[in-house]
Short mmCIF file of C-alpha atoms and ligand atoms in Angstrom, two decimals:
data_model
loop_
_atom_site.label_atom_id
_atom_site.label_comp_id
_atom_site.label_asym_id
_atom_site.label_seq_id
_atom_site.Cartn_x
_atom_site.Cartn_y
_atom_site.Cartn_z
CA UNK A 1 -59.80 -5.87 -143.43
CA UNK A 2 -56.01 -7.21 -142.69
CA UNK A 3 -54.57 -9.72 -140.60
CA UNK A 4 -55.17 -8.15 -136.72
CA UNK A 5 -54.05 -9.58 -133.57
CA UNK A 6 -55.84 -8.80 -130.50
CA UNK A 7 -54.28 -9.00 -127.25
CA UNK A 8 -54.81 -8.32 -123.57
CA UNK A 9 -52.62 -5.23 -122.21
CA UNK A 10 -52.60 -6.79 -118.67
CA UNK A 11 -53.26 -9.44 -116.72
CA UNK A 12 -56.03 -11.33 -118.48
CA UNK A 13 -59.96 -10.26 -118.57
CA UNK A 14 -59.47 -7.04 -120.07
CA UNK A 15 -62.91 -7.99 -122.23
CA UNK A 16 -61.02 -9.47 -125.52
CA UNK A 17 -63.91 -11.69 -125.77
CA UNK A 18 -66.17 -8.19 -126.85
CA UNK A 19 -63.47 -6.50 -128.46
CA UNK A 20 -62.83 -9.90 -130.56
CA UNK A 21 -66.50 -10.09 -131.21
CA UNK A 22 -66.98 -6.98 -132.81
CA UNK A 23 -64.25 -7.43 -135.28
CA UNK A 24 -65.09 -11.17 -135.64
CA UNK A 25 -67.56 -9.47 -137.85
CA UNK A 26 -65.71 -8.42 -140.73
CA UNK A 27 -63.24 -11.30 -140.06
CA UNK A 28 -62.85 -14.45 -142.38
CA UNK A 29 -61.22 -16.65 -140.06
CA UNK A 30 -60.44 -16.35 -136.49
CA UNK A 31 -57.77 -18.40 -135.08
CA UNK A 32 -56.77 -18.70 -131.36
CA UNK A 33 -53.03 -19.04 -130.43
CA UNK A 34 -52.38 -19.91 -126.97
CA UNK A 35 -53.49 -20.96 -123.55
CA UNK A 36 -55.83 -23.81 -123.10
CA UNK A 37 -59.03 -24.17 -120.83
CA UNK A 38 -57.77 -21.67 -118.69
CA UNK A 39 -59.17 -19.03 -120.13
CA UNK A 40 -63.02 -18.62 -120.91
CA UNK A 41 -65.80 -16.27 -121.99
CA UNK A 42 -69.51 -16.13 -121.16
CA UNK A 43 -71.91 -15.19 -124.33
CA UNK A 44 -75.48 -15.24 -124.38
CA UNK A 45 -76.88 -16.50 -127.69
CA UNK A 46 -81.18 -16.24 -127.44
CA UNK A 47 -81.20 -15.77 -123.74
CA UNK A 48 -79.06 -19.39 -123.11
CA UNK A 49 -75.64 -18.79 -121.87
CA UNK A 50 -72.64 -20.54 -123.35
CA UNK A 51 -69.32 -20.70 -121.80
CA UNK A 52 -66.35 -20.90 -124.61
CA UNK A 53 -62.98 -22.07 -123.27
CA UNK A 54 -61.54 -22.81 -126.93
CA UNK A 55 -63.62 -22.19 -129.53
CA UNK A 56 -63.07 -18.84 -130.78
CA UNK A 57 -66.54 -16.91 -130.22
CA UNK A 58 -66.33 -16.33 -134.05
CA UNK A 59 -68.08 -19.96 -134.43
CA UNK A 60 -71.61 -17.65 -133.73
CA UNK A 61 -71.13 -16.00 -137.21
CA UNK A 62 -71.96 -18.92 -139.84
CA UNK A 63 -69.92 -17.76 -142.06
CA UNK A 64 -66.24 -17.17 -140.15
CA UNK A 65 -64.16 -20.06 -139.87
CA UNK A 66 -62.63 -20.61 -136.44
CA UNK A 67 -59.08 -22.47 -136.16
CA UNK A 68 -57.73 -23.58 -132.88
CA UNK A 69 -54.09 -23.00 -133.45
CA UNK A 70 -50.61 -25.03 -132.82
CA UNK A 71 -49.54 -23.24 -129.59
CA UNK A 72 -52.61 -23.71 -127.94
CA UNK A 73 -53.19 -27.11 -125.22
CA UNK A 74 -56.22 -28.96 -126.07
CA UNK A 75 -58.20 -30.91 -123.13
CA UNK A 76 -60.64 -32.91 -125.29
CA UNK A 77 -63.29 -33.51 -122.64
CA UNK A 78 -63.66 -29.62 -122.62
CA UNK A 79 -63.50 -29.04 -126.46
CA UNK A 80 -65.92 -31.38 -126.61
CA UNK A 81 -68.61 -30.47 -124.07
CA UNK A 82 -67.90 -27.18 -125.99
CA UNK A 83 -69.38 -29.09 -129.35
CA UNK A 84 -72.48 -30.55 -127.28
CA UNK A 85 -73.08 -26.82 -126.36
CA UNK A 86 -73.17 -25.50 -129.55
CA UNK A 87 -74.82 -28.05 -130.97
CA UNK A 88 -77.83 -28.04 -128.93
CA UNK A 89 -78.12 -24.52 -129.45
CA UNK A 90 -78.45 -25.08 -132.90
CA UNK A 91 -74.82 -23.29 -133.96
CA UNK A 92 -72.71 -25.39 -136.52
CA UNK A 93 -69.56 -26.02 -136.03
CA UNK A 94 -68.78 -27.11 -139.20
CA UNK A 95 -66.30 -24.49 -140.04
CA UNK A 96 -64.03 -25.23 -136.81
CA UNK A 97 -60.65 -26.84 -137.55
CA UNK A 98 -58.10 -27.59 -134.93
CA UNK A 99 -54.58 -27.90 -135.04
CA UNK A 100 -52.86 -31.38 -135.38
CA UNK A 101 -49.83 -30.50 -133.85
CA UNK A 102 -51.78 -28.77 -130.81
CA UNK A 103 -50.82 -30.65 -127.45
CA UNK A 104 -53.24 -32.56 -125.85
CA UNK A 105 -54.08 -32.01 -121.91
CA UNK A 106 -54.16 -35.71 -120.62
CA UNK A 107 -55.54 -36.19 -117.18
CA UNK A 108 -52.30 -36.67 -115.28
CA UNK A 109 -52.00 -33.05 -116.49
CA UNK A 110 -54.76 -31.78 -114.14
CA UNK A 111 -53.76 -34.07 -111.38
CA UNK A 112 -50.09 -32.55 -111.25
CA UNK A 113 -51.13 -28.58 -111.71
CA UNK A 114 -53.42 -28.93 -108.72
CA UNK A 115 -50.59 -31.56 -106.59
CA UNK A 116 -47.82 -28.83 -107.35
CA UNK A 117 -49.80 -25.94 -106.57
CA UNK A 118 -50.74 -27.60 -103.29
CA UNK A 119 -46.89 -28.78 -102.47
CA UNK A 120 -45.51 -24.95 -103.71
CA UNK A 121 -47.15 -23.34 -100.16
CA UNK A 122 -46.43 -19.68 -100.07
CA UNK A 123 -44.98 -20.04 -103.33
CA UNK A 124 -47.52 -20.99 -104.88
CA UNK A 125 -48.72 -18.82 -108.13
CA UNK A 126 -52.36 -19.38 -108.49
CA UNK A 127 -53.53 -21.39 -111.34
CA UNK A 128 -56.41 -22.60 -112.86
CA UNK A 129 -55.67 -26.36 -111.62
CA UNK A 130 -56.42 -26.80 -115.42
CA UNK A 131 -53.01 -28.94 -116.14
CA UNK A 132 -52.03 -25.70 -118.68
CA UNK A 133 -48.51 -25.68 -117.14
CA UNK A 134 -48.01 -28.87 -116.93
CA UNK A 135 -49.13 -29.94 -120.61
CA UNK A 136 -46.83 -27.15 -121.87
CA UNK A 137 -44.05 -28.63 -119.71
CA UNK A 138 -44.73 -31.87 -121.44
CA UNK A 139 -44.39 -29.99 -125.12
CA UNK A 140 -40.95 -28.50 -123.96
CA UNK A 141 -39.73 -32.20 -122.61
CA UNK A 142 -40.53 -33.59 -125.54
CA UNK A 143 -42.76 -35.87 -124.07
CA UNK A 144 -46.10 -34.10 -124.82
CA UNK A 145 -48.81 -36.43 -126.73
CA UNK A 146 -49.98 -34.06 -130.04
CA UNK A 147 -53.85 -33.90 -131.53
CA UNK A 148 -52.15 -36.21 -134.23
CA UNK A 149 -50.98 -38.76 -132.02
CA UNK A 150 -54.77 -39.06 -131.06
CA UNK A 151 -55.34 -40.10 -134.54
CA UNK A 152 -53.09 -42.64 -134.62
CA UNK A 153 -54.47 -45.74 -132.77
CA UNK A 154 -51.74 -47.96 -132.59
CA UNK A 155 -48.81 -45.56 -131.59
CA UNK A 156 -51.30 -44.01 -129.50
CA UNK A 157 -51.15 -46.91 -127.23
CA UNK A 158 -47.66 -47.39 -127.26
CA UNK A 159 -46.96 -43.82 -126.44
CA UNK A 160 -50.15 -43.28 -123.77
CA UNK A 161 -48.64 -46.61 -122.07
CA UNK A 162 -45.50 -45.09 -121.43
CA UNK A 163 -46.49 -41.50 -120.31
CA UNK A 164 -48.87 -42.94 -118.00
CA UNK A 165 -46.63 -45.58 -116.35
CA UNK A 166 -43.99 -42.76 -116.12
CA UNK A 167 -46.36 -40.26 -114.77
CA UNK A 168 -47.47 -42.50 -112.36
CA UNK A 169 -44.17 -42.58 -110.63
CA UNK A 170 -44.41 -38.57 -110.32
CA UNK A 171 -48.35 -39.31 -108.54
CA UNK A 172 -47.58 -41.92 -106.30
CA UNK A 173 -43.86 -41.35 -105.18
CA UNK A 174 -44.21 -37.25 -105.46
CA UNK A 175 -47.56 -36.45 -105.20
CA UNK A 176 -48.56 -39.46 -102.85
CA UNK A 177 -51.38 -39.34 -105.02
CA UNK A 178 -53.16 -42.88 -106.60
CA UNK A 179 -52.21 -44.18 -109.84
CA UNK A 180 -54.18 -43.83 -113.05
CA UNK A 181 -54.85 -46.62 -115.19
CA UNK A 182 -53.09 -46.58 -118.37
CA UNK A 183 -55.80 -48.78 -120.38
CA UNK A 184 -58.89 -46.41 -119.22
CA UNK A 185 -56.94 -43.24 -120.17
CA UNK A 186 -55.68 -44.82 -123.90
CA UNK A 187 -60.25 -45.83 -124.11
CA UNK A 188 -60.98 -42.54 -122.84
CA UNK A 189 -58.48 -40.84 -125.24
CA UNK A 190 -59.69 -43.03 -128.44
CA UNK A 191 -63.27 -42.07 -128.27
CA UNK A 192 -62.37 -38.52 -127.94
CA UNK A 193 -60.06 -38.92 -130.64
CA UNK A 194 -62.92 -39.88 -132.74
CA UNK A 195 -65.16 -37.44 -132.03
CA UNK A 196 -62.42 -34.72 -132.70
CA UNK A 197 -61.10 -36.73 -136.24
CA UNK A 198 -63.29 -34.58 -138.56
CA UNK A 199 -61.81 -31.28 -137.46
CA UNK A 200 -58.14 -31.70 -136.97
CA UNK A 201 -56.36 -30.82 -140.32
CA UNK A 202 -52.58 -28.92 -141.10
CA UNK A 203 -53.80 -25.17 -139.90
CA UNK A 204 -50.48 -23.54 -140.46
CA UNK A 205 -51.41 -24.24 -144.57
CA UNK A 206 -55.18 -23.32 -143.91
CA UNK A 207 -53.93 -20.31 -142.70
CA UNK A 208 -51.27 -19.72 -145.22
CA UNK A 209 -53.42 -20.40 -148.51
CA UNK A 210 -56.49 -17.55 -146.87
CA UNK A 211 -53.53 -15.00 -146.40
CA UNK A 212 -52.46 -15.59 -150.24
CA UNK A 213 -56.34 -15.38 -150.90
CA UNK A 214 -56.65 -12.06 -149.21
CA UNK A 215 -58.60 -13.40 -146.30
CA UNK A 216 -59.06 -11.41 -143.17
CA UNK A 217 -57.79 -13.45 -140.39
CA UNK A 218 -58.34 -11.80 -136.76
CA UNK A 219 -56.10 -13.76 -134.23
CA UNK A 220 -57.11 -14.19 -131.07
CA UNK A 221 -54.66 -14.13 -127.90
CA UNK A 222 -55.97 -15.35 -124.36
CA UNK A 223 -54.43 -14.04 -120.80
CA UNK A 224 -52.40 -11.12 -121.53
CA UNK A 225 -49.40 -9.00 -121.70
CA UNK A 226 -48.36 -9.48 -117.88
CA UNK A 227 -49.07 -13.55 -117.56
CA UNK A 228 -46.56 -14.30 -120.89
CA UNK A 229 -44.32 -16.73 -119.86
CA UNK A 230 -41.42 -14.61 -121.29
CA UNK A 231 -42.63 -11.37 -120.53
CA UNK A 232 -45.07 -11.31 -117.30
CA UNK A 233 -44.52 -11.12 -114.18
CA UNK A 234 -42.53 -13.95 -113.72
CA UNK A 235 -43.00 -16.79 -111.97
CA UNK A 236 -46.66 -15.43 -111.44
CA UNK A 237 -47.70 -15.98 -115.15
CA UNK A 238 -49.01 -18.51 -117.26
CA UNK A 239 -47.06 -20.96 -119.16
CA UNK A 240 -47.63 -20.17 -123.36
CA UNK A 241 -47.21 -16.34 -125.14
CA UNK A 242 -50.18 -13.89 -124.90
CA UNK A 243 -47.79 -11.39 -126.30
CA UNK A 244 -48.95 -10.30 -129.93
CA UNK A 245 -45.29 -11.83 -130.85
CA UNK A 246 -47.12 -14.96 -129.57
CA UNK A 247 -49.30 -15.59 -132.36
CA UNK A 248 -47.06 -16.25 -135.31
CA UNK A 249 -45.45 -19.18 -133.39
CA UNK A 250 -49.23 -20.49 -132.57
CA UNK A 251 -50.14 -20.64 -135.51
CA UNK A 252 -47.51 -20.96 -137.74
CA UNK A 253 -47.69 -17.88 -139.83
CA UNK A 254 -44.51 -15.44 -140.13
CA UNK A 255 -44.39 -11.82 -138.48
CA UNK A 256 -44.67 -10.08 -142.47
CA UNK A 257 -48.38 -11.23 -142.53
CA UNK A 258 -49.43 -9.11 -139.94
CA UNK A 259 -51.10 -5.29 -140.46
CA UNK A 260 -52.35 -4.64 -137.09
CA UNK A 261 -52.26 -5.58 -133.42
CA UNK A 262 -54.97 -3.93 -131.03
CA UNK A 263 -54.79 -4.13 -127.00
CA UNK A 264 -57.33 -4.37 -125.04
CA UNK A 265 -57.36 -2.89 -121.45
CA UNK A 266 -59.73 -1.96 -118.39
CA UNK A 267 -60.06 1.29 -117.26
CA UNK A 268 -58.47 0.01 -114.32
CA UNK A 269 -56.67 -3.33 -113.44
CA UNK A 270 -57.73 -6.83 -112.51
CA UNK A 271 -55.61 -9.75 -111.36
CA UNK A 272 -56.81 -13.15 -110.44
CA UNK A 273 -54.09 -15.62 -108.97
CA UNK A 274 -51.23 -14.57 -106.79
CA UNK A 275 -48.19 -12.19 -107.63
CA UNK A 276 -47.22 -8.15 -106.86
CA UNK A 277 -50.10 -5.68 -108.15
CA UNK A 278 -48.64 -2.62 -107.09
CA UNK A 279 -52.35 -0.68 -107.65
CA UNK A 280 -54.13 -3.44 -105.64
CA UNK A 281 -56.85 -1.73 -103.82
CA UNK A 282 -57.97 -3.72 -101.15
CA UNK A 283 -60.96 -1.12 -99.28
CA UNK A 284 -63.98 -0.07 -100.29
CA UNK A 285 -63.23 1.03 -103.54
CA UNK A 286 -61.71 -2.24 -104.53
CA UNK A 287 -64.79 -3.93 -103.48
CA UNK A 288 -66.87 -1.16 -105.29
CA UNK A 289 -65.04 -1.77 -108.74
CA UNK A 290 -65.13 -5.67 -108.04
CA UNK A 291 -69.06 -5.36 -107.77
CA UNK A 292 -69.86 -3.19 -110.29
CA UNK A 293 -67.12 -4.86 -113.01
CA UNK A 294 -68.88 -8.41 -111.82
CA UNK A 295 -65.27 -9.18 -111.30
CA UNK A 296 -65.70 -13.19 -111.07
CA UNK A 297 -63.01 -15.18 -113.03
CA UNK A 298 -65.03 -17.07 -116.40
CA UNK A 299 -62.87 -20.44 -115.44
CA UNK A 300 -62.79 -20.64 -111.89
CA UNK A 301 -65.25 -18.52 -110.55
CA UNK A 302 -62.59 -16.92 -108.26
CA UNK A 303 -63.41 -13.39 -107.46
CA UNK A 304 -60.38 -10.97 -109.17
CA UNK A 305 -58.46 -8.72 -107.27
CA UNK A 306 -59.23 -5.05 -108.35
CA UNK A 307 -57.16 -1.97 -108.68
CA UNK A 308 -56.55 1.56 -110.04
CA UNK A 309 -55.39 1.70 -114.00
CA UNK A 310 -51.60 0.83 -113.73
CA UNK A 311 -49.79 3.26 -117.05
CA UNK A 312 -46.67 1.51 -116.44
CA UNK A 313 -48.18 -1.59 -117.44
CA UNK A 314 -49.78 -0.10 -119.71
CA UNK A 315 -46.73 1.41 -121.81
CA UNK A 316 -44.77 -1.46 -121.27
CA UNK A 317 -47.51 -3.59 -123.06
CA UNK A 318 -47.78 -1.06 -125.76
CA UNK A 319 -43.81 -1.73 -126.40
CA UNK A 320 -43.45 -5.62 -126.05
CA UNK A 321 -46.69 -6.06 -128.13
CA UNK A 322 -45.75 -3.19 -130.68
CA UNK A 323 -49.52 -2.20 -130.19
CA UNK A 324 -50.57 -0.14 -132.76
CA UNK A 325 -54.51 1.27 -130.67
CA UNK A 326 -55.81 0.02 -128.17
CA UNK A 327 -59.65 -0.64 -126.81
CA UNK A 328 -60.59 0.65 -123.39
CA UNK A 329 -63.02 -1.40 -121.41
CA UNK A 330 -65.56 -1.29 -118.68
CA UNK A 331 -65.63 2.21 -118.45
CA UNK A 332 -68.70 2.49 -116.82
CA UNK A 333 -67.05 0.74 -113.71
CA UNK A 334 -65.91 4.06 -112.79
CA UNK A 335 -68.84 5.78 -113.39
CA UNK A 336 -69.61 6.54 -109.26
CA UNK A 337 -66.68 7.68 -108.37
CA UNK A 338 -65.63 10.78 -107.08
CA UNK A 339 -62.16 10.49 -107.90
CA UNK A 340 -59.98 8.08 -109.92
CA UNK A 341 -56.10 7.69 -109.70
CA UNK A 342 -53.73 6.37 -112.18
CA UNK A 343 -50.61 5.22 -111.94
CA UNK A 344 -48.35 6.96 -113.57
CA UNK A 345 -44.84 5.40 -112.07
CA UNK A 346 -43.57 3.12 -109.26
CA UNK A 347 -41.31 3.90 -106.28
CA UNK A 348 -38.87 2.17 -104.47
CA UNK A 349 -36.75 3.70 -101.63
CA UNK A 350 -37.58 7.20 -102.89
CA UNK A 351 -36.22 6.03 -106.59
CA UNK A 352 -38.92 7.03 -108.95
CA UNK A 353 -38.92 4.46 -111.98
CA UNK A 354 -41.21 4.43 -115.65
CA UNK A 355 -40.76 0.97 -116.22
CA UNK A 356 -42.01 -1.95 -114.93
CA UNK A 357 -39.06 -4.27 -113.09
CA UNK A 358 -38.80 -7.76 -114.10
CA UNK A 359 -37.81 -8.93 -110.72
CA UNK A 360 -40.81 -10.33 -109.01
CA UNK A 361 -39.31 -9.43 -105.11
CA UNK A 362 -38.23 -6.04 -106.84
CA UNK A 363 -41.99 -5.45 -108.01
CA UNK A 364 -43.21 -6.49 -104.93
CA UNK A 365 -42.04 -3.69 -103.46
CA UNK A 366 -42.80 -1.19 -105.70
CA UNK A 367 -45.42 1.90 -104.43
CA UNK A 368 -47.82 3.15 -107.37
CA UNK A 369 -47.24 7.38 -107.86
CA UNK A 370 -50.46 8.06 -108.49
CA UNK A 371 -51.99 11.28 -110.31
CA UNK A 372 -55.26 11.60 -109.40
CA UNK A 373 -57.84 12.91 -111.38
CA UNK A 374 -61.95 13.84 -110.61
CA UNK A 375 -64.39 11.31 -111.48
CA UNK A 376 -67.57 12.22 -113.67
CA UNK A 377 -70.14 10.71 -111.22
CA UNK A 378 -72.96 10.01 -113.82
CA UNK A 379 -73.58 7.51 -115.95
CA UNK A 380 -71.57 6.81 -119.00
CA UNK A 381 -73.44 3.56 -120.18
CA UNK A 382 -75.65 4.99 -122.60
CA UNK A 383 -73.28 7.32 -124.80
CA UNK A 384 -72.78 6.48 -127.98
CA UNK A 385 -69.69 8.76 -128.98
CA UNK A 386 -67.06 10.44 -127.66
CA UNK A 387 -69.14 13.90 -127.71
CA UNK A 388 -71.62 12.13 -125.38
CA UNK A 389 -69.11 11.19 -122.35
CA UNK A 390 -68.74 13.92 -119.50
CA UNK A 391 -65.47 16.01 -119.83
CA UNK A 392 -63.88 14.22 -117.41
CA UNK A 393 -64.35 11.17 -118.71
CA UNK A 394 -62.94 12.05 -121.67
CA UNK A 395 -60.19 13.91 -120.25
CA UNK A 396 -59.47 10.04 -118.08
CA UNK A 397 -59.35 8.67 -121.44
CA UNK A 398 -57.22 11.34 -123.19
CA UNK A 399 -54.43 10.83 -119.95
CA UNK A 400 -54.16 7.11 -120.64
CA UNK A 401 -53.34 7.82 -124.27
CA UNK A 402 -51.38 10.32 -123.66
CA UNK A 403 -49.35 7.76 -120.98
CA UNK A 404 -49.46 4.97 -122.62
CA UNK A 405 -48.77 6.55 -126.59
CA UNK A 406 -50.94 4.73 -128.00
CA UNK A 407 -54.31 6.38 -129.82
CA UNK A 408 -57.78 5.02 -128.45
CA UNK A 409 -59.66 3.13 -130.87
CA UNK A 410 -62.18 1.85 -128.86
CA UNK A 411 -64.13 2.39 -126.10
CA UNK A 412 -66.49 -0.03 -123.96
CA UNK A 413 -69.19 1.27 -121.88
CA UNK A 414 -70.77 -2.16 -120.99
CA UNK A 415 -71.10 -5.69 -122.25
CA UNK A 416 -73.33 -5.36 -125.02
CA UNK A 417 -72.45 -4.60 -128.73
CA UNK A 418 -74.50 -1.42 -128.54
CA UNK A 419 -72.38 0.11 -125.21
CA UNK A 420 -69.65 0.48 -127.81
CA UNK A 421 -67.77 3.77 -129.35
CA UNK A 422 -65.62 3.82 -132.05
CA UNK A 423 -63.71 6.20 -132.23
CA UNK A 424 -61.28 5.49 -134.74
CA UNK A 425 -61.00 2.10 -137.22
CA UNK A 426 -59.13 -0.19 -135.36
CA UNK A 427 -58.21 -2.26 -138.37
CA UNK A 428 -57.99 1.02 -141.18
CA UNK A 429 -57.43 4.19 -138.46
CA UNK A 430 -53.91 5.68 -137.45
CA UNK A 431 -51.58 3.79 -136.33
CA UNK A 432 -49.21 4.44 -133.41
CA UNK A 433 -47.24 7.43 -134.66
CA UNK A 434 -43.36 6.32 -135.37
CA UNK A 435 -41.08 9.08 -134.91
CA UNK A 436 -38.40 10.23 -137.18
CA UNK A 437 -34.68 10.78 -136.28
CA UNK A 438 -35.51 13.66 -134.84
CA UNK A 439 -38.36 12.63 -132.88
CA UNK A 440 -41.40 13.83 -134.53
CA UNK A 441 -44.15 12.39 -135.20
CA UNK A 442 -44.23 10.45 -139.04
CA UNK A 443 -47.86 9.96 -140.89
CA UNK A 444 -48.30 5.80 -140.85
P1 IMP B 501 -52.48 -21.30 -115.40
O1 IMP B 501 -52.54 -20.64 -116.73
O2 IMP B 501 -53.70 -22.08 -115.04
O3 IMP B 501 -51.21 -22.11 -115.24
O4 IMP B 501 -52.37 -20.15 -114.28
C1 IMP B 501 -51.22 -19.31 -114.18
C2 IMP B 501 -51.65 -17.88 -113.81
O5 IMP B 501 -52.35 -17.30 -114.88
C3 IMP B 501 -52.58 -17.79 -112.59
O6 IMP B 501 -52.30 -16.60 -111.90
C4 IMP B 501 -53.96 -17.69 -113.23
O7 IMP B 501 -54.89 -17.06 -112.38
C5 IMP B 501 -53.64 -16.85 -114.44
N1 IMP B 501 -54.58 -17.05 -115.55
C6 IMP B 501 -54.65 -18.09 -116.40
N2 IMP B 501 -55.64 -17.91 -117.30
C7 IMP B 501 -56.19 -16.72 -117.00
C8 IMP B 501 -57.24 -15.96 -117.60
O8 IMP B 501 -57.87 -16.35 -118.60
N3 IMP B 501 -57.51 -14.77 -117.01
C9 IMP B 501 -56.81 -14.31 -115.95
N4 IMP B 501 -55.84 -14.97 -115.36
C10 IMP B 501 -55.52 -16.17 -115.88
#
């Protein structure tokens, strides 16, 4: 294989979770590198369903080691309902390892995401109420408590003591909220600590030694392109990097180990949270695509706001991640419709633009162009190769490559492994063609 990073090309729940399962297969190791209990996936393992927040979905193959990387937030009471799960299904989890310099999401964490969302009003930006934002805060103020400080039972208590008294000011005086006590957080913390002990090791080395052993490491973003702190849709984003550039400083592994990165997007566009979504279709067809796409957030159950697929987005995701194919999912969605737009550029004022503005008011007022194209109105779910899909199907897909520039390696026709086709390696096919000085096309 090589060492692939797979990220989401738009605003989270563009199906990584299947994408990341089929090439968990031939994967060694699977590490995730950001986000925190925010994100989620549903899998069914012998008809029982089990809902993954952190564990990479590679801990279902016995023999793939899963690593929960350095930029990702850890909430322990999660992680480890995630451990019960598995456990009483049967699945080891003996070859998870989690990062000791993660940071930790303490229960203060939660309080203030959900206070602050409450106190932003029309401001606010729609998240999880997980405490992701503020336990990344913490890490950037220096004030964040680290897996390894769980392990460490005496400055544990020092340090839990003091981020609880001073957090308490922010709850009671801010928040007007009632304060927690700092002895039952330290006991709470302990026995999690202990539970997690066996796992936590230095994953940055793990990780370095299997690339100098030829190992196939697949790494595993959550969100995607447009909710990167840096490179979203700011403020309407998440608070760690989804962006493939992301996972070298989540995991600790420099950019010249990489071969491959592979996006994953929808055949059209989902948002859950607040923020601009220029192809937002809020009618019958939005409803239509939010029905059919079971469009219900993993996490929080909120029901995502559905649109037509946004090209902008889409190049502009292609770029920041230097995407080299991408996976097209959910295909099927469309599958009823008699005709399917895509956005090919935005407006504003009669100023036609190709790229996506970084100003949020600015985006906010930008009007999809739309070329719209005939739908194929019959089912796509059982074909198994390209030759199988309608002509228009394949002409849909052929448009978004063609728009985006980036070649199609997959495409996903439904949510088992079967309603897949591959039509090129992801990991060994073409890469996205460079160009020359004079602009053509150069063999990868
Ligand atoms: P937070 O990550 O909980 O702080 O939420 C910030 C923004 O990211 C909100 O708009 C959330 O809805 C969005 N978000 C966070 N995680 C996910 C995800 O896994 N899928 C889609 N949106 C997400």
């Amino acid at each position: 294989m090589a060492n692939v990073i797979v990220i989401g090309a738009q605003w989270g729940d563009e199906g990584k979770g299947k994408i990341t399962d089929l090439l968990s297969k031939s994967a060694d190791i699977v590490v995730r590198y950001q986000g925190g209990v925010n994100a989620g996936h549903t899998i069914v393992v012998g008809g029982q369903t089990l809902k993954l927040h952190l564990i990479p979905s590679g801990i279902l193959y016995p023999d793939t080691e899963c690593i929960i990387g350095c930029g990702t937030v850890i909430d322990p009471q999660v992680l480890i309902g995630e451990l019960e799960q598995l456990k009483k299904l049967n699945i080891s989890t003996k070859n998870l390892q989690i990062s000791e310099t993660a940071h930790v999401t303490m229960p203060y964490h939660r309080l203030i995401d959900i206070a602050a969302e409450e106190r932003r009003g029309s401001h606010k930006i729609g998240t999880t109420g997980r405490g992701i934002g503020p336990t990344y805060a913490d890490k950037s103020e220096r004030t964040g408590i680290r897996v390894l400080d769980l392990m460490d039972e005496k400055g544990l208590r020092k340090q839990l003591k003091w981020a609880v008294e001073y957090k308490n000011v922010i709850l009671e005086k801010l928040y007007e909220l009632p304060p927690l006590d700092p002895e039952t957080v330290i006991e709470q913390y302990l026995n999690y600590a202990e539970v997690l002990r066996p796992y936590v090791v230095d994953t940055s080395l793990k990780i370095y030694d299997a690339i100098h052993r030829r190992r196939n490491i697949l790494f595993e973003g959550a969100q995607g392109t447009l909710l990167d702190l840096d490179h979203g849709t700011y403020p309407y984003v998440t608070s760690s990097n989804p962006v493939a550039g992301g996972a070298c400083i989540g995991t600790g592994v420099g950019p010249t180990a990489i071969d491959r990165v592979i996006g994953v997007a929808k055949a059209y566009t989902t948002r859950v949270g607040e923020g601009p979504f220029p192809t937002e279709l809020v009618g019958e067809i939005g409803e239509k695509l939010c029905d059919r796409g079971a469009e219900f957030g993993t996490t929080t159950g909120r029901k995502r706001r559905c649109g037509w697929f946004d090209a902008v987005i889409g190049r502009y995701a292609v770029r920041i991640n230097g995407m080299d194919c991408i996976a097209i999912t959910k295909l099927d969605v469309l599958d009823e419709l008699e005709e399917i737009k895509v956005c090919i550029a935005y407006e504003i004022d009669g100023v036609e633009f190709k790229d996506f503005p970084r100003n949020a008011r600015r985006f906010a007022e930008c009007r999809p162009i739309y070329k719209v194209l005939p739908g194929w109105k019959q089912s796509t779910e059982n074909c198994r190769s390209l030759e199988d899909l309608p002509r228009q199907a394949l002409d849909y897909l052929k448009f978004l490559a063609e728009l985006m520039d980036v070649p199609i390696a997959i495409v996903s026709l439904g949510a088992s492994r079967e309603q897949t086709i591959i039509v090129e390696d992801p990991i060994h096919g073409p890469k996205r063609a460079l160009l020359d000085a004079n602009g053509t096309p150069v063999a990868s």
